[in-house]
């Protein structure tokens, strides 16, 4: 009985050892597989972390580059705005005339802020004459009519101009109307502010005879005549004439006895003798 029990016990011990080995190795295999799987997961996590770090570093670098580029763009835009402002200020500091001319008056004062006009600029190459005409003469005046004028600076030289503008309204209570005359051929002797004596050519007749207005008289028969003077300088005689155009000083005349070199009296009293040397125009033509 004892031997049996010993054998049985030995048998049970052998069986338990086999079972333990099987359990041990099964457990070991399971844990080994688990450890291997965990290692793989760990390795994959390490790789993922490394890739993530590289991606993050790249993203940070890209963000830094983007930030740097944005800063450069902002800085460039700011500098361009400053340059544009400086150019504008420089342009504003330069005074430019809208037309060529000569500064005839300086209104601006150095060191003070301007509130109005700075200079008076006049075009001396396009001189004009401003004059006035009485209302009873206005119906005779038209734009484009020729004007002859003289000045003290130009002496007896007759210069010409053209009526450019006629004021549509009177400039004073006397009914005078302003005219603007453009000088046809500017003369270097002319200056702004000079006075001129003008003759407006209302009409003209070339190659006619003219005499002073006071030389025209009427004889006993009511005929219009001028008084001629013989060669002796004493004898007077009547010369019938036909009156044509008139100016303030001269009258156009014609007639069979009106010839070149005719000596006449320029007034009925015969105070002066006028010699007609050829056809002339009462307007200086």
PDB file of C-alpha atoms in Angstrom:
ATOM      1  CA  UNK A   1       0.000   0.000   0.000  1.00  0.00           C
ATOM      2  CA  UNK A   2       2.754   2.319   0.792  1.00  0.00           C
ATOM      3  CA  UNK A   3       4.537   1.520  -2.356  1.00  0.00           C
ATOM      4  CA  UNK A   4       1.417   2.218  -4.301  1.00  0.00           C
ATOM      5  CA  UNK A   5       0.970   5.508  -2.710  1.00  0.00           C
ATOM      6  CA  UNK A   6       4.546   6.375  -3.428  1.00  0.00           C
ATOM      7  CA  UNK A   7       4.191   5.371  -6.996  1.00  0.00           C
ATOM      8  CA  UNK A   8       0.926   7.196  -7.228  1.00  0.00           C
ATOM      9  CA  UNK A   9       2.445  10.229  -5.677  1.00  0.00           C
ATOM     10  CA  UNK A  10       5.379  10.024  -8.006  1.00  0.00           C
ATOM     11  CA  UNK A  11       3.027   9.648 -10.883  1.00  0.00           C
ATOM     12  CA  UNK A  12       1.014  12.619  -9.768  1.00  0.00           C
ATOM     13  CA  UNK A  13       4.178  14.613  -9.333  1.00  0.00           C
ATOM     14  CA  UNK A  14       5.287  13.743 -12.856  1.00  0.00           C
ATOM     15  CA  UNK A  15       1.895  14.641 -14.222  1.00  0.00           C
ATOM     16  CA  UNK A  16       1.915  17.980 -12.376  1.00  0.00           C
ATOM     17  CA  UNK A  17       5.379  18.779 -13.697  1.00  0.00           C
ATOM     18  CA  UNK A  18       4.275  18.151 -17.239  1.00  0.00           C
ATOM     19  CA  UNK A  19       1.239  20.306 -16.761  1.00  0.00           C
ATOM     20  CA  UNK A  20       3.302  23.101 -15.232  1.00  0.00           C
ATOM     21  CA  UNK A  21       5.723  22.987 -18.122  1.00  0.00           C
ATOM     22  CA  UNK A  22       2.902  23.141 -20.575  1.00  0.00           C
ATOM     23  CA  UNK A  23       1.324  26.053 -18.729  1.00  0.00           C
ATOM     24  CA  UNK A  24       4.665  27.805 -18.392  1.00  0.00           C
ATOM     25  CA  UNK A  25       5.591  27.496 -22.015  1.00  0.00           C
ATOM     26  CA  UNK A  26       2.093  28.396 -23.165  1.00  0.00           C
ATOM     27  CA  UNK A  27       2.167  31.448 -20.944  1.00  0.00           C
ATOM     28  CA  UNK A  28       5.672  32.305 -22.047  1.00  0.00           C
ATOM     29  CA  UNK A  29       4.705  32.034 -25.675  1.00  0.00           C
ATOM     30  CA  UNK A  30       1.683  34.242 -25.087  1.00  0.00           C
ATOM     31  CA  UNK A  31       3.686  36.873 -23.227  1.00  0.00           C
ATOM     32  CA  UNK A  32       6.481  36.694 -25.781  1.00  0.00           C
ATOM     33  CA  UNK A  33       3.976  37.285 -28.553  1.00  0.00           C
ATOM     34  CA  UNK A  34       2.432  40.107 -26.534  1.00  0.00           C
ATOM     35  CA  UNK A  35       5.839  41.626 -25.872  1.00  0.00           C
ATOM     36  CA  UNK A  36       6.760  41.331 -29.527  1.00  0.00           C
ATOM     37  CA  UNK A  37       3.474  42.930 -30.548  1.00  0.00           C
ATOM     38  CA  UNK A  38       4.000  45.666 -27.977  1.00  0.00           C
ATOM     39  CA  UNK A  39       7.526  46.216 -29.268  1.00  0.00           C
ATOM     40  CA  UNK A  40       6.217  46.579 -32.786  1.00  0.00           C
ATOM     41  CA  UNK A  41       3.606  49.025 -31.592  1.00  0.00           C
ATOM     42  CA  UNK A  42       6.294  50.918 -29.689  1.00  0.00           C
ATOM     43  CA  UNK A  43       8.606  50.968 -32.683  1.00  0.00           C
ATOM     44  CA  UNK A  44       5.777  52.178 -34.896  1.00  0.00           C
ATOM     45  CA  UNK A  45       4.950  54.838 -32.327  1.00  0.00           C
ATOM     46  CA  UNK A  46       8.588  55.942 -32.252  1.00  0.00           C
ATOM     47  CA  UNK A  47       8.638  56.144 -36.037  1.00  0.00           C
ATOM     48  CA  UNK A  48       5.349  58.030 -36.035  1.00  0.00           C
ATOM     49  CA  UNK A  49       6.662  60.386 -33.364  1.00  0.00           C
ATOM     50  CA  UNK A  50       9.829  60.979 -35.344  1.00  0.00           C
ATOM     51  CA  UNK A  51       7.844  61.624 -38.510  1.00  0.00           C
ATOM     52  CA  UNK A  52       5.521  63.917 -36.572  1.00  0.00           C
ATOM     53  CA  UNK A  53       8.461  65.828 -35.148  1.00  0.00           C
ATOM     54  CA  UNK A  54       9.960  66.201 -38.604  1.00  0.00           C
ATOM     55  CA  UNK A  55       6.601  67.338 -39.954  1.00  0.00           C
ATOM     56  CA  UNK A  56       6.199  69.753 -37.070  1.00  0.00           C
ATOM     57  CA  UNK A  57       9.690  71.102 -37.587  1.00  0.00           C
ATOM     58  CA  UNK A  58       8.974  71.509 -41.302  1.00  0.00           C
ATOM     59  CA  UNK A  59       5.648  73.178 -40.539  1.00  0.00           C
ATOM     60  CA  UNK A  60       7.319  75.496 -38.050  1.00  0.00           C
ATOM     61  CA  UNK A  61       9.994  76.349 -40.616  1.00  0.00           C
ATOM     62  CA  UNK A  62       7.339  76.971 -43.243  1.00  0.00           C
ATOM     63  CA  UNK A  63       5.389  79.116 -40.813  1.00  0.00           C
ATOM     64  CA  UNK A  64       8.553  81.003 -39.972  1.00  0.00           C
ATOM     65  CA  UNK A  65       9.247  81.475 -43.675  1.00  0.00           C
ATOM     66  CA  UNK A  66       5.662  82.597 -44.227  1.00  0.00           C
ATOM     67  CA  UNK A  67       5.933  84.977 -41.303  1.00  0.00           C
ATOM     68  CA  UNK A  68       9.253  86.292 -42.604  1.00  0.00           C
ATOM     69  CA  UNK A  69       7.815  86.773 -46.105  1.00  0.00           C
ATOM     70  CA  UNK A  70       4.762  88.508 -44.671  1.00  0.00           C
ATOM     71  CA  UNK A  71       7.000  90.772 -42.609  1.00  0.00           C
ATOM     72  CA  UNK A  72       9.043  91.532 -45.720  1.00  0.00           C
ATOM     73  CA  UNK A  73       5.871  92.263 -47.700  1.00  0.00           C
ATOM     74  CA  UNK A  74       4.537  94.484 -44.933  1.00  0.00           C
ATOM     75  CA  UNK A  75       7.876  96.259 -44.677  1.00  0.00           C
ATOM     76  CA  UNK A  76       8.050  96.720 -48.459  1.00  0.00           C
ATOM     77  CA  UNK A  77       4.491  98.058 -48.571  1.00  0.00           C
ATOM     78  CA  UNK A  78       5.280 100.461 -45.734  1.00  0.00           C
ATOM     79  CA  UNK A  79       8.412 101.701 -47.495  1.00  0.00           C
ATOM     80  CA  UNK A  80       6.498 102.107 -50.760  1.00  0.00           C
ATOM     81  CA  UNK A  81       3.846 104.146 -48.948  1.00  0.00           C
ATOM     82  CA  UNK A  82       6.538 106.297 -47.357  1.00  0.00           C
ATOM     83  CA  UNK A  83       8.157 106.794 -50.763  1.00  0.00           C
ATOM     84  CA  UNK A  84       4.831 107.735 -52.348  1.00  0.00           C
ATOM     85  CA  UNK A  85       4.171 110.203 -49.538  1.00  0.00           C
ATOM     86  CA  UNK A  86       7.649 111.694 -49.919  1.00  0.00           C
ATOM     87  CA  UNK A  87       7.196 112.020 -53.682  1.00  0.00           C
ATOM     88  CA  UNK A  88       3.808 113.673 -53.155  1.00  0.00           C
ATOM     89  CA  UNK A  89       5.270 116.091 -50.629  1.00  0.00           C
ATOM     90  CA  UNK A  90       8.103 116.860 -53.031  1.00  0.00           C
ATOM     91  CA  UNK A  91       5.644 117.480 -55.848  1.00  0.00           C
ATOM     92  CA  UNK A  92       3.566 119.712 -53.570  1.00  0.00           C
ATOM     93  CA  UNK A  93       6.660 121.732 -52.734  1.00  0.00           C
ATOM     94  CA  UNK A  94       7.197 122.552 -56.416  1.00  0.00           C
ATOM     95  CA  UNK A  95       5.045 125.352 -57.794  1.00  0.00           C
ATOM     96  CA  UNK A  96       4.221 124.840 -61.452  1.00  0.00           C
ATOM     97  CA  UNK A  97       2.486 127.378 -63.647  1.00  0.00           C
ATOM     98  CA  UNK A  98      -0.327 126.108 -65.893  1.00  0.00           C
ATOM     99  CA  UNK A  99       1.093 128.155 -68.766  1.00  0.00           C
ATOM    100  CA  UNK A 100       4.318 129.837 -69.841  1.00  0.00           C
ATOM    101  CA  UNK A 101       4.788 133.473 -68.979  1.00  0.00           C
ATOM    102  CA  UNK A 102       6.535 136.027 -66.807  1.00  0.00           C
ATOM    103  CA  UNK A 103       6.002 136.553 -63.073  1.00  0.00           C
ATOM    104  CA  UNK A 104       4.793 140.124 -62.789  1.00  0.00           C
ATOM    105  CA  UNK A 105       3.877 140.123 -59.099  1.00  0.00           C
ATOM    106  CA  UNK A 106       4.820 138.045 -56.044  1.00  0.00           C
ATOM    107  CA  UNK A 107       2.050 137.700 -53.471  1.00  0.00           C
ATOM    108  CA  UNK A 108       3.440 134.839 -51.363  1.00  0.00           C
ATOM    109  CA  UNK A 109       5.555 135.628 -48.298  1.00  0.00           C
ATOM    110  CA  UNK A 110       8.429 133.385 -47.229  1.00  0.00           C
ATOM    111  CA  UNK A 111       7.668 131.466 -44.045  1.00  0.00           C
ATOM    112  CA  UNK A 112       3.900 131.989 -44.073  1.00  0.00           C
ATOM    113  CA  UNK A 113       1.199 129.542 -45.066  1.00  0.00           C
ATOM    114  CA  UNK A 114      -0.396 130.596 -48.367  1.00  0.00           C
ATOM    115  CA  UNK A 115      -4.128 131.227 -48.315  1.00  0.00           C
ATOM    116  CA  UNK A 116      -4.671 132.365 -51.884  1.00  0.00           C
ATOM    117  CA  UNK A 117      -2.763 133.268 -55.015  1.00  0.00           C
ATOM    118  CA  UNK A 118       1.026 133.035 -54.819  1.00  0.00           C
ATOM    119  CA  UNK A 119       2.111 134.841 -57.974  1.00  0.00           C
ATOM    120  CA  UNK A 120       0.708 136.786 -60.881  1.00  0.00           C
ATOM    121  CA  UNK A 121       1.932 135.261 -64.137  1.00  0.00           C
ATOM    122  CA  UNK A 122       1.267 136.901 -67.470  1.00  0.00           C
ATOM    123  CA  UNK A 123       2.036 135.641 -70.936  1.00  0.00           C
ATOM    124  CA  UNK A 124       4.109 138.406 -72.486  1.00  0.00           C
ATOM    125  CA  UNK A 125       4.111 136.587 -75.824  1.00  0.00           C
ATOM    126  CA  UNK A 126       0.350 136.982 -76.206  1.00  0.00           C
ATOM    127  CA  UNK A 127      -0.289 140.601 -75.250  1.00  0.00           C
ATOM    128  CA  UNK A 128      -3.785 142.039 -75.224  1.00  0.00           C
ATOM    129  CA  UNK A 129      -5.198 145.538 -75.085  1.00  0.00           C
ATOM    130  CA  UNK A 130      -8.235 146.264 -72.937  1.00  0.00           C
ATOM    131  CA  UNK A 131     -10.296 149.305 -73.845  1.00  0.00           C
ATOM    132  CA  UNK A 132     -13.883 150.516 -73.654  1.00  0.00           C
ATOM    133  CA  UNK A 133     -16.373 151.748 -76.230  1.00  0.00           C
ATOM    134  CA  UNK A 134     -19.447 153.907 -75.677  1.00  0.00           C
ATOM    135  CA  UNK A 135     -22.821 152.265 -76.125  1.00  0.00           C
ATOM    136  CA  UNK A 136     -23.685 154.252 -79.262  1.00  0.00           C
ATOM    137  CA  UNK A 137     -20.638 152.772 -81.008  1.00  0.00           C
ATOM    138  CA  UNK A 138     -21.255 149.169 -79.926  1.00  0.00           C
ATOM    139  CA  UNK A 139     -23.583 148.353 -82.864  1.00  0.00           C
ATOM    140  CA  UNK A 140     -20.649 149.105 -85.182  1.00  0.00           C
ATOM    141  CA  UNK A 141     -18.207 146.837 -83.349  1.00  0.00           C
ATOM    142  CA  UNK A 142     -17.786 143.161 -84.188  1.00  0.00           C
ATOM    143  CA  UNK A 143     -15.371 140.460 -83.124  1.00  0.00           C
ATOM    144  CA  UNK A 144     -12.665 139.953 -85.722  1.00  0.00           C
ATOM    145  CA  UNK A 145     -12.457 143.613 -86.752  1.00  0.00           C
ATOM    146  CA  UNK A 146      -8.984 145.020 -87.257  1.00  0.00           C
ATOM    147  CA  UNK A 147      -7.491 147.614 -84.947  1.00  0.00           C
ATOM    148  CA  UNK A 148      -4.553 149.945 -85.469  1.00  0.00           C
ATOM    149  CA  UNK A 149      -2.784 151.406 -82.469  1.00  0.00           C
ATOM    150  CA  UNK A 150       0.220 153.414 -81.431  1.00  0.00           C
ATOM    151  CA  UNK A 151       2.074 153.786 -78.148  1.00  0.00           C
ATOM    152  CA  UNK A 152       4.589 156.262 -76.838  1.00  0.00           C
ATOM    153  CA  UNK A 153       7.179 153.496 -76.770  1.00  0.00           C
ATOM    154  CA  UNK A 154       6.701 152.642 -80.451  1.00  0.00           C
ATOM    155  CA  UNK A 155       6.383 156.245 -81.649  1.00  0.00           C
ATOM    156  CA  UNK A 156       4.668 156.740 -85.013  1.00  0.00           C
ATOM    157  CA  UNK A 157       4.821 153.044 -85.904  1.00  0.00           C
ATOM    158  CA  UNK A 158       1.323 151.706 -86.388  1.00  0.00           C
ATOM    159  CA  UNK A 159       0.789 148.262 -84.915  1.00  0.00           C
ATOM    160  CA  UNK A 160      -2.217 146.079 -85.562  1.00  0.00           C
ATOM    161  CA  UNK A 161      -4.564 143.945 -83.532  1.00  0.00           C
ATOM    162  CA  UNK A 162      -7.854 142.086 -83.753  1.00  0.00           C
ATOM    163  CA  UNK A 163     -10.955 142.479 -81.602  1.00  0.00           C
ATOM    164  CA  UNK A 164     -11.196 139.192 -79.731  1.00  0.00           C
ATOM    165  CA  UNK A 165     -13.927 139.768 -77.151  1.00  0.00           C
ATOM    166  CA  UNK A 166     -16.766 142.226 -76.613  1.00  0.00           C
ATOM    167  CA  UNK A 167     -18.298 142.462 -73.160  1.00  0.00           C
ATOM    168  CA  UNK A 168     -21.979 141.444 -73.277  1.00  0.00           C
ATOM    169  CA  UNK A 169     -22.822 143.914 -70.497  1.00  0.00           C
ATOM    170  CA  UNK A 170     -21.835 147.472 -69.671  1.00  0.00           C
ATOM    171  CA  UNK A 171     -18.933 147.863 -67.271  1.00  0.00           C
ATOM    172  CA  UNK A 172     -20.176 151.122 -65.718  1.00  0.00           C
ATOM    173  CA  UNK A 173     -23.253 153.302 -65.366  1.00  0.00           C
ATOM    174  CA  UNK A 174     -22.225 155.399 -68.381  1.00  0.00           C
ATOM    175  CA  UNK A 175     -22.932 152.498 -70.718  1.00  0.00           C
ATOM    176  CA  UNK A 176     -19.357 151.721 -71.739  1.00  0.00           C
ATOM    177  CA  UNK A 177     -18.528 148.228 -72.966  1.00  0.00           C
ATOM    178  CA  UNK A 178     -15.157 146.554 -72.587  1.00  0.00           C
ATOM    179  CA  UNK A 179     -13.253 145.297 -75.622  1.00  0.00           C
ATOM    180  CA  UNK A 180     -10.285 142.952 -75.662  1.00  0.00           C
ATOM    181  CA  UNK A 181      -7.890 143.373 -78.568  1.00  0.00           C
ATOM    182  CA  UNK A 182      -5.316 140.705 -79.368  1.00  0.00           C
ATOM    183  CA  UNK A 183      -2.061 142.115 -80.733  1.00  0.00           C
ATOM    184  CA  UNK A 184      -1.324 140.473 -84.073  1.00  0.00           C
ATOM    185  CA  UNK A 185       2.453 140.808 -84.078  1.00  0.00           C
ATOM    186  CA  UNK A 186       3.920 141.344 -80.601  1.00  0.00           C
ATOM    187  CA  UNK A 187       6.684 143.929 -80.528  1.00  0.00           C
ATOM    188  CA  UNK A 188       9.610 143.705 -78.118  1.00  0.00           C
ATOM    189  CA  UNK A 189       9.098 147.375 -77.306  1.00  0.00           C
ATOM    190  CA  UNK A 190       5.661 146.699 -75.837  1.00  0.00           C
ATOM    191  CA  UNK A 191       5.316 146.127 -72.115  1.00  0.00           C
ATOM    192  CA  UNK A 192       2.473 145.130 -69.839  1.00  0.00           C
ATOM    193  CA  UNK A 193       0.786 148.206 -68.393  1.00  0.00           C
ATOM    194  CA  UNK A 194       1.508 150.571 -71.310  1.00  0.00           C
ATOM    195  CA  UNK A 195      -1.146 152.875 -72.740  1.00  0.00           C
ATOM    196  CA  UNK A 196      -2.158 152.731 -76.396  1.00  0.00           C
ATOM    197  CA  UNK A 197      -4.216 154.882 -78.749  1.00  0.00           C
ATOM    198  CA  UNK A 198      -6.519 152.716 -80.843  1.00  0.00           C
ATOM    199  CA  UNK A 199      -8.356 153.125 -84.107  1.00  0.00           C
ATOM    200  CA  UNK A 200     -10.980 150.478 -84.836  1.00  0.00           C
ATOM    201  CA  UNK A 201     -11.428 149.791 -88.528  1.00  0.00           C
ATOM    202  CA  UNK A 202     -15.201 149.662 -88.960  1.00  0.00           C
ATOM    203  CA  UNK A 203     -14.913 149.598 -92.736  1.00  0.00           C
ATOM    204  CA  UNK A 204     -12.239 150.423 -95.268  1.00  0.00           C
ATOM    205  CA  UNK A 205     -11.961 151.637 -98.836  1.00  0.00           C
ATOM    206  CA  UNK A 206      -8.634 151.250-100.597  1.00  0.00           C
ATOM    207  CA  UNK A 207      -7.242 153.861-103.002  1.00  0.00           C
ATOM    208  CA  UNK A 208      -9.574 156.756-102.166  1.00  0.00           C
ATOM    209  CA  UNK A 209      -8.986 160.430-101.403  1.00  0.00           C
ATOM    210  CA  UNK A 210      -9.635 161.784 -97.937  1.00  0.00           C
ATOM    211  CA  UNK A 211      -9.530 165.219 -96.378  1.00  0.00           C
ATOM    212  CA  UNK A 212      -9.865 166.503 -92.822  1.00  0.00           C
ATOM    213  CA  UNK A 213     -13.453 166.635 -91.692  1.00  0.00           C
ATOM    214  CA  UNK A 214     -13.316 170.425 -91.284  1.00  0.00           C
ATOM    215  CA  UNK A 215     -12.289 170.881 -94.946  1.00  0.00           C
ATOM    216  CA  UNK A 216     -15.802 169.940 -96.064  1.00  0.00           C
ATOM    217  CA  UNK A 217     -18.213 172.841 -96.405  1.00  0.00           C
ATOM    218  CA  UNK A 218     -21.406 173.803 -98.233  1.00  0.00           C
ATOM    219  CA  UNK A 219     -21.650 176.608-100.824  1.00  0.00           C
ATOM    220  CA  UNK A 220     -24.503 179.014-101.437  1.00  0.00           C
ATOM    221  CA  UNK A 221     -26.215 176.521-103.726  1.00  0.00           C
ATOM    222  CA  UNK A 222     -26.191 173.861-100.995  1.00  0.00           C
ATOM    223  CA  UNK A 223     -23.529 171.777-102.727  1.00  0.00           C
ATOM    224  CA  UNK A 224     -20.861 169.945-100.786  1.00  0.00           C
ATOM    225  CA  UNK A 225     -17.498 171.407-101.715  1.00  0.00           C
ATOM    226  CA  UNK A 226     -13.926 171.788-100.634  1.00  0.00           C
ATOM    227  CA  UNK A 227     -11.956 174.990-101.120  1.00  0.00           C
ATOM    228  CA  UNK A 228      -9.006 174.713-103.489  1.00  0.00           C
ATOM    229  CA  UNK A 229      -6.037 177.063-103.615  1.00  0.00           C
ATOM    230  CA  UNK A 230      -4.462 178.261-106.857  1.00  0.00           C
ATOM    231  CA  UNK A 231      -0.743 178.226-107.565  1.00  0.00           C
ATOM    232  CA  UNK A 232      -0.390 181.845-106.461  1.00  0.00           C
ATOM    233  CA  UNK A 233      -1.370 180.732-102.991  1.00  0.00           C
ATOM    234  CA  UNK A 234      -4.061 183.385-102.718  1.00  0.00           C
ATOM    235  CA  UNK A 235      -6.868 182.570-105.102  1.00  0.00           C
ATOM    236  CA  UNK A 236      -9.492 180.206-103.767  1.00  0.00           C
ATOM    237  CA  UNK A 237     -12.096 178.238-105.679  1.00  0.00           C
ATOM    238  CA  UNK A 238     -14.788 175.683-104.978  1.00  0.00           C
ATOM    239  CA  UNK A 239     -14.371 172.024-105.887  1.00  0.00           C
ATOM    240  CA  UNK A 240     -17.630 170.009-105.844  1.00  0.00           C
ATOM    241  CA  UNK A 241     -17.143 166.642-104.109  1.00  0.00           C
ATOM    242  CA  UNK A 242     -19.135 163.632-103.107  1.00  0.00           C
ATOM    243  CA  UNK A 243     -18.678 162.558 -99.507  1.00  0.00           C
ATOM    244  CA  UNK A 244     -18.127 158.892 -98.734  1.00  0.00           C
ATOM    245  CA  UNK A 245     -16.987 157.176 -95.576  1.00  0.00           C
ATOM    246  CA  UNK A 246     -16.280 159.232 -92.495  1.00  0.00           C
ATOM    247  CA  UNK A 247     -14.104 158.823 -89.436  1.00  0.00           C
ATOM    248  CA  UNK A 248     -13.651 161.037 -86.430  1.00  0.00           C
ATOM    249  CA  UNK A 249     -11.052 163.057 -88.339  1.00  0.00           C
ATOM    250  CA  UNK A 250     -11.225 162.313 -92.064  1.00  0.00           C
ATOM    251  CA  UNK A 251     -13.842 162.122 -94.797  1.00  0.00           C
ATOM    252  CA  UNK A 252     -13.664 160.214 -98.052  1.00  0.00           C
ATOM    253  CA  UNK A 253     -14.227 162.427-101.093  1.00  0.00           C
ATOM    254  CA  UNK A 254     -14.527 161.890-104.813  1.00  0.00           C
ATOM    255  CA  UNK A 255     -15.214 164.122-107.808  1.00  0.00           C
ATOM    256  CA  UNK A 256     -14.100 164.988-111.335  1.00  0.00           C
ATOM    257  CA  UNK A 257     -11.766 167.740-110.117  1.00  0.00           C
ATOM    258  CA  UNK A 258     -10.201 165.743-107.290  1.00  0.00           C
ATOM    259  CA  UNK A 259      -6.682 164.841-108.392  1.00  0.00           C
ATOM    260  CA  UNK A 260      -3.260 164.152-106.988  1.00  0.00           C
ATOM    261  CA  UNK A 261      -1.372 167.195-105.659  1.00  0.00           C
ATOM    262  CA  UNK A 262      -4.514 169.235-105.162  1.00  0.00           C
ATOM    263  CA  UNK A 263      -4.017 172.086-102.686  1.00  0.00           C
ATOM    264  CA  UNK A 264      -6.995 172.715-100.436  1.00  0.00           C
ATOM    265  CA  UNK A 265      -7.879 174.614 -97.292  1.00  0.00           C
ATOM    266  CA  UNK A 266      -8.638 172.466 -94.314  1.00  0.00           C
ATOM    267  CA  UNK A 267     -11.172 174.940 -92.885  1.00  0.00           C
ATOM    268  CA  UNK A 268     -13.368 177.695 -94.272  1.00  0.00           C
ATOM    269  CA  UNK A 269     -11.218 180.396 -92.786  1.00  0.00           C
ATOM    270  CA  UNK A 270      -8.208 179.198 -94.761  1.00  0.00           C
ATOM    271  CA  UNK A 271      -5.865 179.127 -91.826  1.00  0.00           C
ATOM    272  CA  UNK A 272      -3.935 176.156 -93.133  1.00  0.00           C
ATOM    273  CA  UNK A 273      -3.112 174.680 -96.537  1.00  0.00           C
ATOM    274  CA  UNK A 274      -3.201 170.930 -97.160  1.00  0.00           C
ATOM    275  CA  UNK A 275      -1.535 169.277-100.155  1.00  0.00           C
ATOM    276  CA  UNK A 276      -3.098 166.049-101.396  1.00  0.00           C
ATOM    277  CA  UNK A 277      -0.258 163.864-102.696  1.00  0.00           C
ATOM    278  CA  UNK A 278      -2.286 160.892-103.914  1.00  0.00           C
ATOM    279  CA  UNK A 279      -5.073 158.488-103.109  1.00  0.00           C
ATOM    280  CA  UNK A 280      -5.220 157.613 -99.439  1.00  0.00           C
ATOM    281  CA  UNK A 281      -7.626 155.838 -97.164  1.00  0.00           C
ATOM    282  CA  UNK A 282      -9.358 157.710 -94.385  1.00  0.00           C
ATOM    283  CA  UNK A 283      -8.288 154.753 -92.200  1.00  0.00           C
ATOM    284  CA  UNK A 284      -4.615 154.965 -93.045  1.00  0.00           C
ATOM    285  CA  UNK A 285      -4.637 152.179 -95.651  1.00  0.00           C
TER     286      UNK A 285
END
